[in-house]
Coordinates of C-alpha atoms in Angstrom, one line a residue:
Chain G
M1 CA 97.5 203.9 35.3
A2 CA 95.3 203.4 38.5
G3 CA 94.2 199.8 39.5
T4 CA 95.1 197.0 41.8
R5 CA 98.3 195.8 42.6
T6 CA 98.0 192.8 40.1
E7 CA 96.7 195.2 37.5
K8 CA 99.7 197.5 37.8
I9 CA 102.1 194.4 37.8
W10 CA 100.2 193.3 34.6
R11 CA 100.4 196.5 33.0
F12 CA 104.1 196.8 33.6
V13 CA 104.7 193.4 32.2
L14 CA 102.6 194.2 29.2
A15 CA 104.1 197.8 28.5
G16 CA 107.7 196.2 29.2
P17 CA 108.8 192.9 28.2
L18 CA 105.5 191.8 26.5
V19 CA 105.5 194.7 23.9
L20 CA 109.2 194.3 23.2
L21 CA 108.4 190.5 22.3
A22 CA 105.2 191.6 20.5
T23 CA 107.4 194.0 18.6
L24 CA 110.0 191.6 17.5
I25 CA 107.4 188.9 16.3
I26 CA 105.3 191.5 14.7
M27 CA 108.2 193.0 12.8
A28 CA 109.6 189.7 11.7
G29 CA 105.9 188.4 10.7
S30 CA 105.3 191.5 8.6
S31 CA 108.1 190.4 6.2
L32 CA 105.6 187.7 5.3
W33 CA 102.8 189.8 4.0
L34 CA 104.4 193.0 3.1
P35 CA 104.9 193.2 -0.8
A36 CA 108.4 192.7 -1.5
G37 CA 108.7 195.3 -4.3
Q38 CA 110.7 195.2 -7.8
A39 CA 114.0 195.1 -5.7
Q40 CA 112.4 192.3 -3.5
V41 CA 113.8 194.2 -0.4
N42 CA 110.7 196.0 0.8
N43 CA 109.1 193.2 2.7
F44 CA 111.9 192.9 5.1
V45 CA 113.5 196.2 5.1
I46 CA 110.6 198.5 5.9
P47 CA 109.7 196.4 9.1
V48 CA 113.2 197.0 10.3
V49 CA 113.2 200.6 9.6
L50 CA 109.6 201.0 11.1
L51 CA 110.9 199.0 14.3
P52 CA 110.7 202.2 16.8
A53 CA 107.4 203.1 15.3
I54 CA 106.1 199.5 16.0
W55 CA 107.2 199.5 19.4
A56 CA 106.2 203.2 20.1
V57 CA 102.8 202.6 19.0
L58 CA 102.4 199.3 20.8
F59 CA 104.0 200.9 24.1
F60 CA 101.4 203.9 24.3
Y61 CA 98.6 201.8 23.6
S62 CA 99.5 199.3 26.1
V63 CA 99.7 202.1 28.8
L64 CA 96.7 204.2 27.7
D65 CA 94.0 202.0 26.7
R66 CA 92.1 199.7 29.2
L67 CA 94.0 196.9 30.6
G68 CA 92.0 194.1 29.2
R69 CA 91.3 195.5 25.7
A70 CA 95.1 196.4 25.3
S71 CA 96.0 193.0 26.8
V72 CA 93.8 191.1 24.1
V73 CA 94.6 193.3 21.0
I74 CA 98.3 193.0 21.6
I75 CA 98.3 189.3 22.3
I76 CA 96.0 188.7 19.3
L77 CA 98.4 190.8 17.1
T78 CA 101.3 188.7 18.4
A79 CA 99.7 185.3 18.0
V80 CA 98.6 186.1 14.3
H81 CA 102.2 187.0 13.3
A82 CA 103.8 184.2 15.3
A83 CA 101.5 181.8 13.5
L84 CA 102.4 183.2 10.1
I85 CA 106.1 182.7 11.1
A86 CA 105.7 179.2 12.3
Q87 CA 103.6 178.2 9.1
H88 CA 106.2 179.8 7.0
L89 CA 108.9 178.0 8.8
L90 CA 107.4 174.6 8.8
Q91 CA 106.8 174.9 5.0
A92 CA 110.4 176.0 4.6
Q93 CA 111.5 172.7 6.3
Q94 CA 109.4 170.5 4.2
Chain H
M1 CA 96.5 222.9 22.2
L2 CA 96.2 219.4 22.9
K3 CA 92.9 218.3 24.8
L4 CA 93.7 215.0 26.8
Q5 CA 91.7 213.5 29.7
Q6 CA 93.2 214.1 32.9
K7 CA 94.0 210.5 33.4
T8 CA 96.0 210.3 30.2
T9 CA 98.0 213.5 31.1
Q10 CA 98.8 212.1 34.6
T11 CA 99.9 208.7 32.5
M12 CA 102.2 210.9 30.2
L13 CA 103.6 212.8 33.2
A14 CA 104.3 209.6 35.0
L15 CA 106.1 208.1 31.7
H16 CA 107.9 211.4 31.2
G17 CA 109.2 211.7 34.5
W18 CA 110.1 208.3 35.7
G19 CA 111.3 207.4 32.2
A20 CA 113.7 210.5 32.7
V21 CA 114.8 209.5 36.1
I22 CA 115.6 205.9 35.4
F23 CA 117.1 206.7 31.7
G24 CA 118.1 210.2 31.9
L25 CA 121.6 210.3 32.9
L26 CA 122.7 207.3 30.4
L27 CA 120.6 209.0 27.9
Y28 CA 122.8 212.3 28.6
W29 CA 125.8 210.2 28.1
V30 CA 124.6 208.8 24.6
I31 CA 123.4 212.2 23.6
L32 CA 126.3 214.3 24.7
T33 CA 128.8 211.9 23.2
G34 CA 126.8 211.7 19.9
T35 CA 126.6 215.4 19.9
I36 CA 130.5 215.7 19.9
A37 CA 130.8 212.7 17.7
V38 CA 129.1 214.7 15.0
F39 CA 132.6 216.2 14.7
A40 CA 134.5 212.9 15.1
D41 CA 136.3 213.3 11.8
D42 CA 137.5 216.7 12.5
I43 CA 138.5 216.0 15.7
N44 CA 140.7 213.2 14.7
D45 CA 142.0 215.7 12.2
W46 CA 142.7 218.1 15.1
A47 CA 144.4 215.5 17.1
S48 CA 146.7 214.0 14.3
P49 CA 146.9 216.6 11.6
L50 CA 149.6 216.3 8.6
P51 CA 151.7 219.2 8.0
A52 CA 149.3 220.4 5.2
A53 CA 145.6 219.7 4.6
I54 CA 144.8 217.1 1.8
P55 CA 142.3 218.7 -0.2
E56 CA 140.5 215.6 -1.4
T57 CA 139.7 212.2 0.2
L58 CA 141.5 209.4 -1.5
P59 CA 143.4 212.0 -3.9
L60 CA 145.2 211.2 -7.2
G61 CA 148.0 208.7 -6.4
T62 CA 145.6 206.3 -4.4
D63 CA 145.9 203.8 -7.0
A64 CA 149.6 203.6 -6.9
M65 CA 149.5 203.5 -3.1
L66 CA 147.0 200.5 -3.1
R67 CA 149.4 198.8 -6.0
K68 CA 152.1 198.8 -3.8
A69 CA 150.3 197.6 -0.8
A70 CA 148.6 194.8 -2.8
A71 CA 152.1 193.6 -3.7
D72 CA 153.1 193.4 -0.2
V73 CA 150.3 191.1 1.3
A74 CA 149.5 187.2 1.2
P75 CA 147.4 186.4 -1.7
E76 CA 144.4 185.5 0.6
Y77 CA 144.1 188.8 2.0
L78 CA 143.4 190.3 -1.6
D79 CA 140.1 188.9 -1.0
E80 CA 138.7 192.1 0.1
L81 CA 139.6 195.6 0.5
T82 CA 138.4 198.6 2.0
V83 CA 139.8 202.0 1.6
F84 CA 138.9 204.9 4.0
A85 CA 140.3 208.4 5.1
T86 CA 141.4 208.6 8.6
A87 CA 143.0 211.4 10.9
G88 CA 144.5 214.2 8.8
G89 CA 143.4 212.9 5.5
R90 CA 145.8 209.6 5.7
I91 CA 144.4 206.8 3.9
R92 CA 143.6 203.7 5.5
A93 CA 143.5 200.6 3.4
F94 CA 142.5 197.3 5.0
F95 CA 143.4 194.1 2.6
H96 CA 141.5 191.0 4.3
T97 CA 139.7 187.9 4.4
H98 CA 137.1 186.2 6.3
A99 CA 139.0 183.7 8.5
E100 CA 136.7 180.4 8.5
A101 CA 136.4 178.7 11.8
V102 CA 136.0 175.0 11.9
D103 CA 132.3 175.3 12.6
G104 CA 131.8 177.3 9.4
E105 CA 131.3 180.6 11.3
H106 CA 132.7 183.7 10.2
P107 CA 134.6 184.8 13.4
E108 CA 136.8 187.9 12.3
E109 CA 138.3 189.6 9.6
E110 CA 142.0 189.0 9.1
G111 CA 144.7 190.8 6.9
V112 CA 147.0 193.6 6.6
L113 CA 146.1 197.2 7.5
F114 CA 148.2 199.9 5.7
V115 CA 148.1 203.7 6.8
F116 CA 149.3 205.9 4.1
D117 CA 150.5 209.5 3.8
P118 CA 148.7 210.7 0.8
A119 CA 151.0 213.7 0.2
S120 CA 154.0 211.4 -0.2
G121 CA 152.6 208.1 -0.8
D122 CA 154.7 206.7 2.0
I123 CA 153.5 203.7 4.2
L124 CA 153.2 205.1 7.5
Q125 CA 151.8 202.1 9.4
R126 CA 151.5 198.4 8.6
F127 CA 149.8 195.8 10.9
E128 CA 149.0 192.4 10.2
G129 CA 146.7 190.0 12.2
T130 CA 143.1 189.5 12.9
Q131 CA 141.0 192.9 13.2
S132 CA 140.8 193.2 17.0
E133 CA 144.6 192.6 17.0
I134 CA 145.1 195.4 14.5
E135 CA 142.8 197.5 16.3
A136 CA 144.5 197.2 19.2
Q137 CA 147.8 198.5 17.7
S138 CA 146.7 201.0 15.5
H139 CA 146.6 204.8 16.6
Y140 CA 145.2 207.2 14.0
G141 CA 141.7 208.1 14.4
K142 CA 141.2 206.3 17.8
L143 CA 140.1 209.6 19.5
G144 CA 137.0 210.1 17.2
H145 CA 136.3 206.1 17.6
F146 CA 136.4 206.3 21.5
L147 CA 133.7 209.1 21.2
V148 CA 131.8 207.1 18.7
E149 CA 131.9 203.9 20.8
W150 CA 130.5 205.9 23.7
H151 CA 127.7 207.0 21.4
V152 CA 126.9 203.8 19.9
Q153 CA 127.0 201.3 22.6
L154 CA 128.6 202.8 25.8
H155 CA 131.6 200.4 25.1
V156 CA 129.6 197.7 26.3
P157 CA 130.2 194.5 24.1
S158 CA 127.9 193.8 21.3
P159 CA 124.9 193.2 21.2
W160 CA 124.3 194.1 24.7
G161 CA 125.7 197.7 24.3
L162 CA 123.6 198.3 21.1
M163 CA 120.6 196.9 23.0
L164 CA 121.1 199.2 25.8
T165 CA 121.5 202.3 23.6
G166 CA 118.5 200.9 21.7
I167 CA 116.3 201.1 24.9
L168 CA 117.7 204.6 25.6
G169 CA 116.5 206.0 22.2
M170 CA 113.1 204.1 23.0
S171 CA 113.1 206.1 26.1
L172 CA 113.7 209.2 24.4
L173 CA 111.3 208.4 21.9
V174 CA 108.6 208.2 24.9
A175 CA 110.0 211.4 26.4
C176 CA 109.4 213.2 23.1
V177 CA 105.7 211.9 22.7
S178 CA 104.7 212.1 26.3
G179 CA 106.4 215.6 26.4
F180 CA 104.6 216.7 23.3
A181 CA 101.2 215.4 24.4
M182 CA 101.6 217.2 27.9
H183 CA 102.3 220.7 26.2
R184 CA 99.0 222.4 26.6
H185 CA 100.1 225.7 24.5
L186 CA 102.8 224.4 22.0
I187 CA 103.4 228.1 20.6
K188 CA 103.4 229.8 23.6
D189 CA 105.7 227.1 25.4
A190 CA 108.2 227.7 22.9
F191 CA 108.6 231.4 24.0
L192 CA 107.6 231.5 27.5
R193 CA 110.6 232.2 30.2
R194 CA 109.6 233.5 33.4
R195 CA 112.3 234.7 35.5
R196 CA 111.4 234.3 39.2
G197 CA 114.8 233.8 40.9
G198 CA 115.1 230.1 40.5
D199 CA 111.8 228.9 41.6
V200 CA 110.1 225.8 40.2
L201 CA 108.1 227.5 37.4
S202 CA 111.3 229.3 35.9
H203 CA 113.0 226.0 35.8
K204 CA 110.3 224.4 34.2
D205 CA 109.8 227.2 31.6
A206 CA 113.3 226.8 30.4
H207 CA 113.2 223.1 30.2
V208 CA 109.9 223.3 28.3
M209 CA 111.2 226.0 25.9
A210 CA 114.5 224.3 25.2
S211 CA 112.5 221.0 24.6
T212 CA 109.8 222.6 22.5
W213 CA 112.4 224.0 20.1
N214 CA 114.4 220.6 20.3
L215 CA 111.2 218.3 19.9
P216 CA 111.2 217.5 16.2
F217 CA 114.9 216.9 16.2
A218 CA 115.0 214.8 19.4
F219 CA 112.2 212.8 17.7
I220 CA 114.3 212.2 14.7
L221 CA 117.4 211.5 16.4
A222 CA 115.4 208.9 18.8
F223 CA 113.8 207.4 15.9
T224 CA 116.9 206.8 13.7
G225 CA 119.1 206.0 16.8
S226 CA 116.7 203.1 18.1
F227 CA 116.6 202.0 14.3
Y228 CA 120.5 201.8 14.0
S229 CA 120.8 200.2 17.5
L230 CA 118.0 197.7 17.4
A231 CA 118.4 196.8 13.7
G232 CA 122.2 195.7 14.4
A233 CA 121.5 194.0 17.8
F234 CA 118.5 191.9 16.7
A235 CA 116.2 193.1 14.1
I236 CA 118.2 192.0 11.2
P237 CA 119.2 188.6 12.7
A238 CA 115.5 187.9 13.3
I239 CA 114.1 189.1 10.1
A240 CA 116.8 187.0 8.1
M241 CA 115.8 184.1 10.2
V242 CA 112.1 184.4 9.2
A243 CA 112.2 186.0 5.6
F244 CA 115.0 183.7 4.4
G245 CA 114.9 180.8 6.7
G246 CA 118.0 181.5 8.1
D247 CA 119.7 181.4 4.6
Q248 CA 122.5 183.9 4.9
V249 CA 123.6 183.3 1.5
K250 CA 120.2 184.2 0.0
L251 CA 119.9 187.1 2.1
I252 CA 123.4 188.6 0.7
E253 CA 122.5 187.7 -2.6
T254 CA 119.0 189.6 -2.2
V255 CA 120.6 192.7 -0.9
Q256 CA 124.1 192.9 -2.7
G257 CA 123.0 191.0 -5.9
L258 CA 124.4 187.6 -7.2
P259 CA 128.4 187.6 -7.1
P260 CA 129.9 187.0 -10.5
A261 CA 131.0 183.4 -11.2
E262 CA 134.0 182.6 -9.5
D263 CA 137.3 183.3 -11.7
R264 CA 140.5 183.2 -10.1
R265 CA 142.6 184.0 -13.1
P266 CA 144.8 186.7 -12.5
A267 CA 143.7 190.0 -14.2
E268 CA 145.1 193.6 -14.4
M269 CA 143.2 196.1 -12.5
A270 CA 142.1 199.3 -14.0
N271 CA 143.5 202.7 -12.8
I272 CA 141.3 203.3 -9.3
D273 CA 142.5 207.1 -9.6
T274 CA 140.4 207.4 -12.9
M275 CA 137.3 205.9 -11.2
L276 CA 137.8 208.2 -8.3
E277 CA 137.8 211.3 -10.7
D278 CA 134.8 209.8 -12.7
V279 CA 132.9 210.0 -9.4
R280 CA 134.2 213.6 -8.7
A281 CA 133.3 214.7 -12.0
A282 CA 129.6 214.2 -11.1
G283 CA 130.0 216.6 -8.3
H284 CA 130.8 214.4 -5.5
R285 CA 133.5 214.4 -2.9
T286 CA 134.9 210.6 -2.4
R287 CA 134.4 209.1 0.8
F288 CA 135.3 205.2 0.8
L289 CA 135.9 202.4 -2.0
T290 CA 135.9 198.8 -1.5
V291 CA 137.4 196.1 -3.6
D292 CA 136.5 192.4 -4.0
H293 CA 139.0 189.9 -5.4
W294 CA 141.9 192.3 -6.2
G295 CA 143.7 191.2 -9.2
R296 CA 141.6 188.6 -10.4
Q297 CA 139.0 188.2 -13.2
D298 CA 136.1 188.4 -10.9
A299 CA 137.1 191.5 -9.1
R300 CA 134.5 194.2 -8.4
I301 CA 135.1 197.8 -7.2
S302 CA 132.6 200.1 -5.8
V303 CA 133.2 203.8 -4.9
F304 CA 130.9 205.4 -2.1
P305 CA 131.0 209.4 -2.1
W306 CA 129.3 211.9 0.1
Q307 CA 126.1 213.3 -1.3
A308 CA 126.4 216.0 -3.8
E309 CA 125.0 219.5 -3.3
G310 CA 121.6 219.5 -3.0
E311 CA 121.2 215.8 -2.7
L312 CA 120.0 213.9 0.8
L313 CA 120.5 210.5 0.1
P314 CA 124.1 208.9 -0.2
K315 CA 124.7 206.7 -3.2
G316 CA 127.5 204.3 -4.4
Y317 CA 129.0 203.7 -7.9
A318 CA 130.0 200.3 -9.2
F319 CA 133.0 199.9 -11.8
D320 CA 134.3 197.2 -14.0
A321 CA 137.6 196.1 -12.4
Q322 CA 139.3 195.5 -15.6
T323 CA 138.3 198.2 -17.9
G324 CA 137.4 201.1 -15.4
E325 CA 133.8 201.6 -17.1
N326 CA 131.6 203.1 -14.7
L327 CA 128.7 200.5 -14.5
G328 CA 126.4 203.1 -12.7
E329 CA 124.6 203.7 -9.2
K330 CA 124.3 201.1 -7.0
P331 CA 121.2 201.2 -4.5
A332 CA 121.8 201.0 -0.9
L333 CA 120.0 197.5 -0.8
G334 CA 119.0 195.5 -3.6
Q335 CA 119.7 195.7 -7.2
S336 CA 117.1 198.1 -8.2
P337 CA 115.7 201.3 -6.7
S338 CA 113.2 200.9 -3.8
L339 CA 111.5 202.5 -0.9
G340 CA 113.0 200.1 1.5
S341 CA 116.4 201.1 0.3
D342 CA 115.6 204.8 0.3
L343 CA 114.2 204.8 3.7
V344 CA 117.5 203.0 4.9
A345 CA 119.6 205.6 3.0
L346 CA 117.6 208.3 4.8
M347 CA 118.5 207.3 8.3
G348 CA 122.1 208.1 7.9
P349 CA 122.1 211.7 6.9
L350 CA 118.9 212.2 9.3
H351 CA 121.1 210.7 12.4
F352 CA 124.5 212.0 11.3
G353 CA 123.5 215.4 10.0
N354 CA 126.4 215.1 7.3
F355 CA 124.7 215.9 4.3
A356 CA 125.5 219.5 3.8
G357 CA 129.2 219.5 5.3
W358 CA 130.2 222.0 8.3
L359 CA 127.0 223.7 8.1
S360 CA 124.5 220.9 8.5
K361 CA 126.9 219.4 11.1
T362 CA 126.9 222.5 13.3
V363 CA 123.3 222.6 13.2
W364 CA 123.3 218.9 14.4
F365 CA 126.0 219.7 17.1
A366 CA 123.8 222.6 18.3
L367 CA 120.5 220.7 18.4
G368 CA 122.3 217.7 19.9
F369 CA 123.6 220.0 22.8
A370 CA 120.1 221.3 23.2
G371 CA 119.1 217.8 23.7
A372 CA 121.9 217.0 26.3
Y373 CA 120.8 220.3 28.1
V374 CA 116.8 219.1 28.2
C375 CA 118.2 215.8 29.6
I376 CA 120.0 217.6 32.5
S377 CA 117.5 220.4 33.1
G378 CA 114.7 218.0 33.1
L379 CA 116.5 216.0 36.1
A380 CA 117.3 219.2 37.7
L381 CA 113.7 220.4 37.4
W382 CA 112.5 216.8 39.0
V383 CA 114.9 217.4 42.0
K384 CA 113.7 221.0 42.4
R385 CA 110.2 219.9 42.8
R386 CA 111.4 217.6 45.6
E387 CA 113.7 219.9 47.0
Q388 CA 112.7 218.8 50.6
Q389 CA 113.1 215.6 50.3
K390 CA 116.8 214.7 51.1
T391 CA 117.0 211.5 49.0
W392 CA 116.5 213.2 45.7
Q393 CA 119.5 215.2 46.4
Y394 CA 121.7 212.3 45.6
L395 CA 120.1 212.4 41.9
L396 CA 121.1 216.2 41.9
R397 CA 124.7 215.2 42.9
A398 CA 124.8 212.2 40.1
T399 CA 123.4 214.7 37.5
L400 CA 125.9 217.2 38.5
W401 CA 128.8 214.7 38.1
S402 CA 127.4 213.3 34.7
A403 CA 126.6 216.8 33.5
W404 CA 130.1 218.0 34.1
G405 CA 132.2 214.9 34.8
L406 CA 131.6 213.2 31.9
P407 CA 132.9 216.1 29.5
L408 CA 135.8 216.5 31.9
A409 CA 136.7 212.8 31.5
L410 CA 136.6 213.1 27.8
V411 CA 139.0 215.9 27.8
A412 CA 141.1 213.6 30.0
A413 CA 140.9 210.8 27.1
A414 CA 141.8 213.4 24.7
A415 CA 144.8 214.2 26.5
A416 CA 145.8 210.7 27.0
Y417 CA 145.7 210.4 23.2
L418 CA 148.0 213.3 22.6
L419 CA 150.4 212.1 25.3
Q420 CA 150.7 208.7 23.6
Q421 CA 151.0 210.2 20.1
A422 CA 153.9 212.2 21.4
G423 CA 155.4 209.3 22.9
V424 CA 155.1 210.5 26.5
L425 CA 153.0 207.6 27.7
A426 CA 153.8 204.1 26.5
G427 CA 151.5 201.4 25.5
A428 CA 148.2 201.1 23.3
V429 CA 146.2 204.1 22.9
E430 CA 142.8 202.9 23.6
P431 CA 143.5 201.3 27.2
L432 CA 145.3 204.7 28.0
M433 CA 142.4 206.5 27.1
F434 CA 140.0 204.5 29.1
K435 CA 142.4 204.7 32.0
A436 CA 142.4 208.8 31.9
F437 CA 138.7 208.7 31.2
G438 CA 137.9 206.2 34.0
L439 CA 140.4 208.0 36.5
C440 CA 138.9 211.4 35.9
L441 CA 135.4 210.1 36.1
A442 CA 136.0 208.3 39.4
L443 CA 137.8 211.4 41.0
S444 CA 134.9 213.7 40.0
G445 CA 132.4 211.1 41.3
I446 CA 134.1 210.9 44.6
L447 CA 134.1 214.7 44.6
A448 CA 130.5 214.8 43.7
G449 CA 129.9 212.5 46.8
I450 CA 131.8 214.2 49.5
V451 CA 131.8 217.7 48.7
R452 CA 129.4 219.0 51.6
R453 CA 127.5 221.8 49.4
V454 CA 126.0 220.9 46.2
T455 CA 127.1 224.3 45.0
G456 CA 130.6 223.3 45.6
V457 CA 130.5 220.3 43.5
R458 CA 129.2 222.1 40.4
R459 CA 131.9 224.9 41.2
I460 CA 134.8 222.5 41.1
L461 CA 133.7 220.4 38.1
V462 CA 133.1 223.7 36.1
I463 CA 136.1 225.3 36.7
S464 CA 138.0 222.1 36.0
L465 CA 136.4 221.5 32.9
G466 CA 136.8 225.2 31.8
L467 CA 140.3 225.0 32.6
G468 CA 140.7 221.4 31.1
L469 CA 139.5 222.6 27.7
C470 CA 141.9 225.5 27.6
A471 CA 144.8 223.1 28.8
L472 CA 144.1 220.6 25.9
V473 CA 145.0 223.4 23.5
A474 CA 148.2 224.2 25.3
L475 CA 148.8 220.6 25.6
R476 CA 148.5 220.0 21.8
L477 CA 151.1 222.9 21.1
L478 CA 153.5 221.6 23.8
L479 CA 153.7 218.3 22.2
G480 CA 154.6 219.6 18.8
G481 CA 151.3 220.0 17.3
P482 CA 151.2 222.4 14.4
G483 CA 151.0 226.2 15.7
W484 CA 148.2 228.7 14.6
V485 CA 150.1 230.3 11.7
S486 CA 151.3 226.9 10.4
A487 CA 148.1 225.3 10.7
A488 CA 146.4 228.3 8.9
T489 CA 148.8 228.5 6.2
G490 CA 148.6 224.7 5.7
G491 CA 144.8 224.7 5.3
L492 CA 144.4 222.8 8.5
T493 CA 141.0 224.3 9.3
A494 CA 140.2 221.6 11.9
V495 CA 143.1 222.6 14.0
V496 CA 142.3 226.2 14.0
V497 CA 138.6 226.2 14.5
L498 CA 138.6 223.3 17.2
D499 CA 141.4 225.1 19.1
V500 CA 139.5 228.5 19.0
A501 CA 136.3 226.5 20.0
L502 CA 138.0 225.0 22.9
L503 CA 139.3 228.1 24.0
L504 CA 136.2 229.6 24.0
G505 CA 134.2 227.1 25.6
G506 CA 136.6 227.1 28.5
A507 CA 136.7 230.7 28.8
W508 CA 133.0 231.0 28.7
L509 CA 132.7 228.4 31.5
L510 CA 135.3 230.1 33.7
R511 CA 133.6 233.4 33.3
R512 CA 130.0 232.0 33.6
E513 CA 131.1 230.3 37.0
W514 CA 132.8 233.4 38.1
R515 CA 129.8 235.5 37.5
Q516 CA 127.4 232.8 39.2
T517 CA 129.7 232.8 42.2
Q518 CA 129.4 236.7 42.4
A519 CA 125.6 236.3 42.1
L520 CA 125.0 233.5 44.5
P521 CA 124.1 234.5 48.1
E522 CA 126.6 233.2 50.7
G523 CA 125.6 229.8 52.3
S524 CA 123.1 228.7 49.5
L525 CA 122.7 225.0 50.3
I526 CA 120.4 223.8 47.4
D527 CA 121.4 225.2 44.6
T528 CA 121.6 223.5 41.2
G529 CA 124.2 225.8 39.6
D530 CA 124.1 225.6 35.9
M531 CA 121.6 223.2 36.2
E532 CA 119.6 226.4 37.2
V533 CA 117.8 227.1 33.7
N534 CA 117.2 230.7 34.6
T535 CA 120.9 231.9 35.1
P536 CA 121.9 234.3 32.5

């Protein structure tokens, strides 16, 4: 985790609060594209069960990969799921 | 053998070490209390036994007890009923409703709690009010509850406590993954133990050996524990908001099914004893039951047993409340079997180790204990590597305080429970347990801070714990608890087994301390004592 002071601070922010936020958004957003199954529960139950795994994968990726690439990948994943959630909630309101 | 780049190994080492330094002590608290809480029900049975063991949870006669209670509550409290076993096999029946606040929220359950002696059918206790008012007055089962609350949320109010333990669970997950990645020789590490008189290598070997054996279990506990904490704290509300647009009714209908059309006409309830026998006939031991709308046409009854022999996943059965007909199994979630429901159901047995009675619980206890040891030995190793830096000696003192002060404080809380139960201490039991726990923890903390030699801190705390464990048994007997002969003849297994375990544990600590005192050279200043992982 070597680098300049700014890189270290960004790495800390990315691996800490941003990964937590990303986990929450990806988990919630996954419920919109995962198949619901016959019982209509898989789409929202499986992401909750896998929540620790989602966080762990994002966390280790954020600390082990190159800082720039890790930031871009995590931000894109989060943005895509956030957009899905926003679209779904807007549709529900109409 | 894992081959990692040097930079990756350094990152893993930093995550492992600093994660442990930041979260290690609290993690130890959560792991140790969780380990003891594996036997929470048995501890409750030990602390508040009935004269003779109750062979079945919710035995024959439960139906009559519930009918007697139902006739003694306001009609609105017949809305929902949950029936559990509590300390000593007593039956705890909570008739309640969800009091609607003006703003449409569901602030708290409100109703009447009955505690029955299943042998006689007598009502032992009756409390009325909101759930928190009732819980403040009730007594049975509070010792186990006190332990469980430490484990679940460190007695910090929800959702903050759950978030805290969730973060601790995730830090354990990081420790497991980074520890695994750093193991250069996984098989060799599981057996290598060099004894070289307390140097860093022998400390490291013992820590690595214990953690290698414990790794799969620690990973499972970290994963399932994080799930339980984070799901309750924010994951379920967040996903309900997204998947159901905040529509709680729709969420409940999806998970529990559409409720039957409301029909408030009175109806005779079928015999609940027959339903419980029906579940037992399928090879299950009954665990708890719920009733919706007691005495109405739209009543629903569900019985939830322990897993039958050879089963891993728990299940539930639905019954027709008027005819008593078994309507079949209820999935944990949803109205038909699903992968999601099975995964959720799997979390419980994996985390609690309650799928094969005493056997699986003993294995979970032993592995949990090993996890607690790994926490403490890891912190001791960290300090050992920085032996010359005086600042880290404070961490060693804090580690010793946690390692021995926490179990000592739990013993003090248990003593307060017994004294309150016997009428020696007046007042509600939970505040008394907190006072005893806090006082003992504060005293041991002061001791850990002021005793000049680290060796002395450990010595005093270990001897106190050893004596405390033995004294707890003596206190239970002195306060009128059943003796060993009457406990054995009454089938009170938990009383006999836990008494023996406490005495053996206490004697072992005292003997171990005595032997270490004999072995240590006079004037040893930086002694990590029982933190020393190479001691016999």
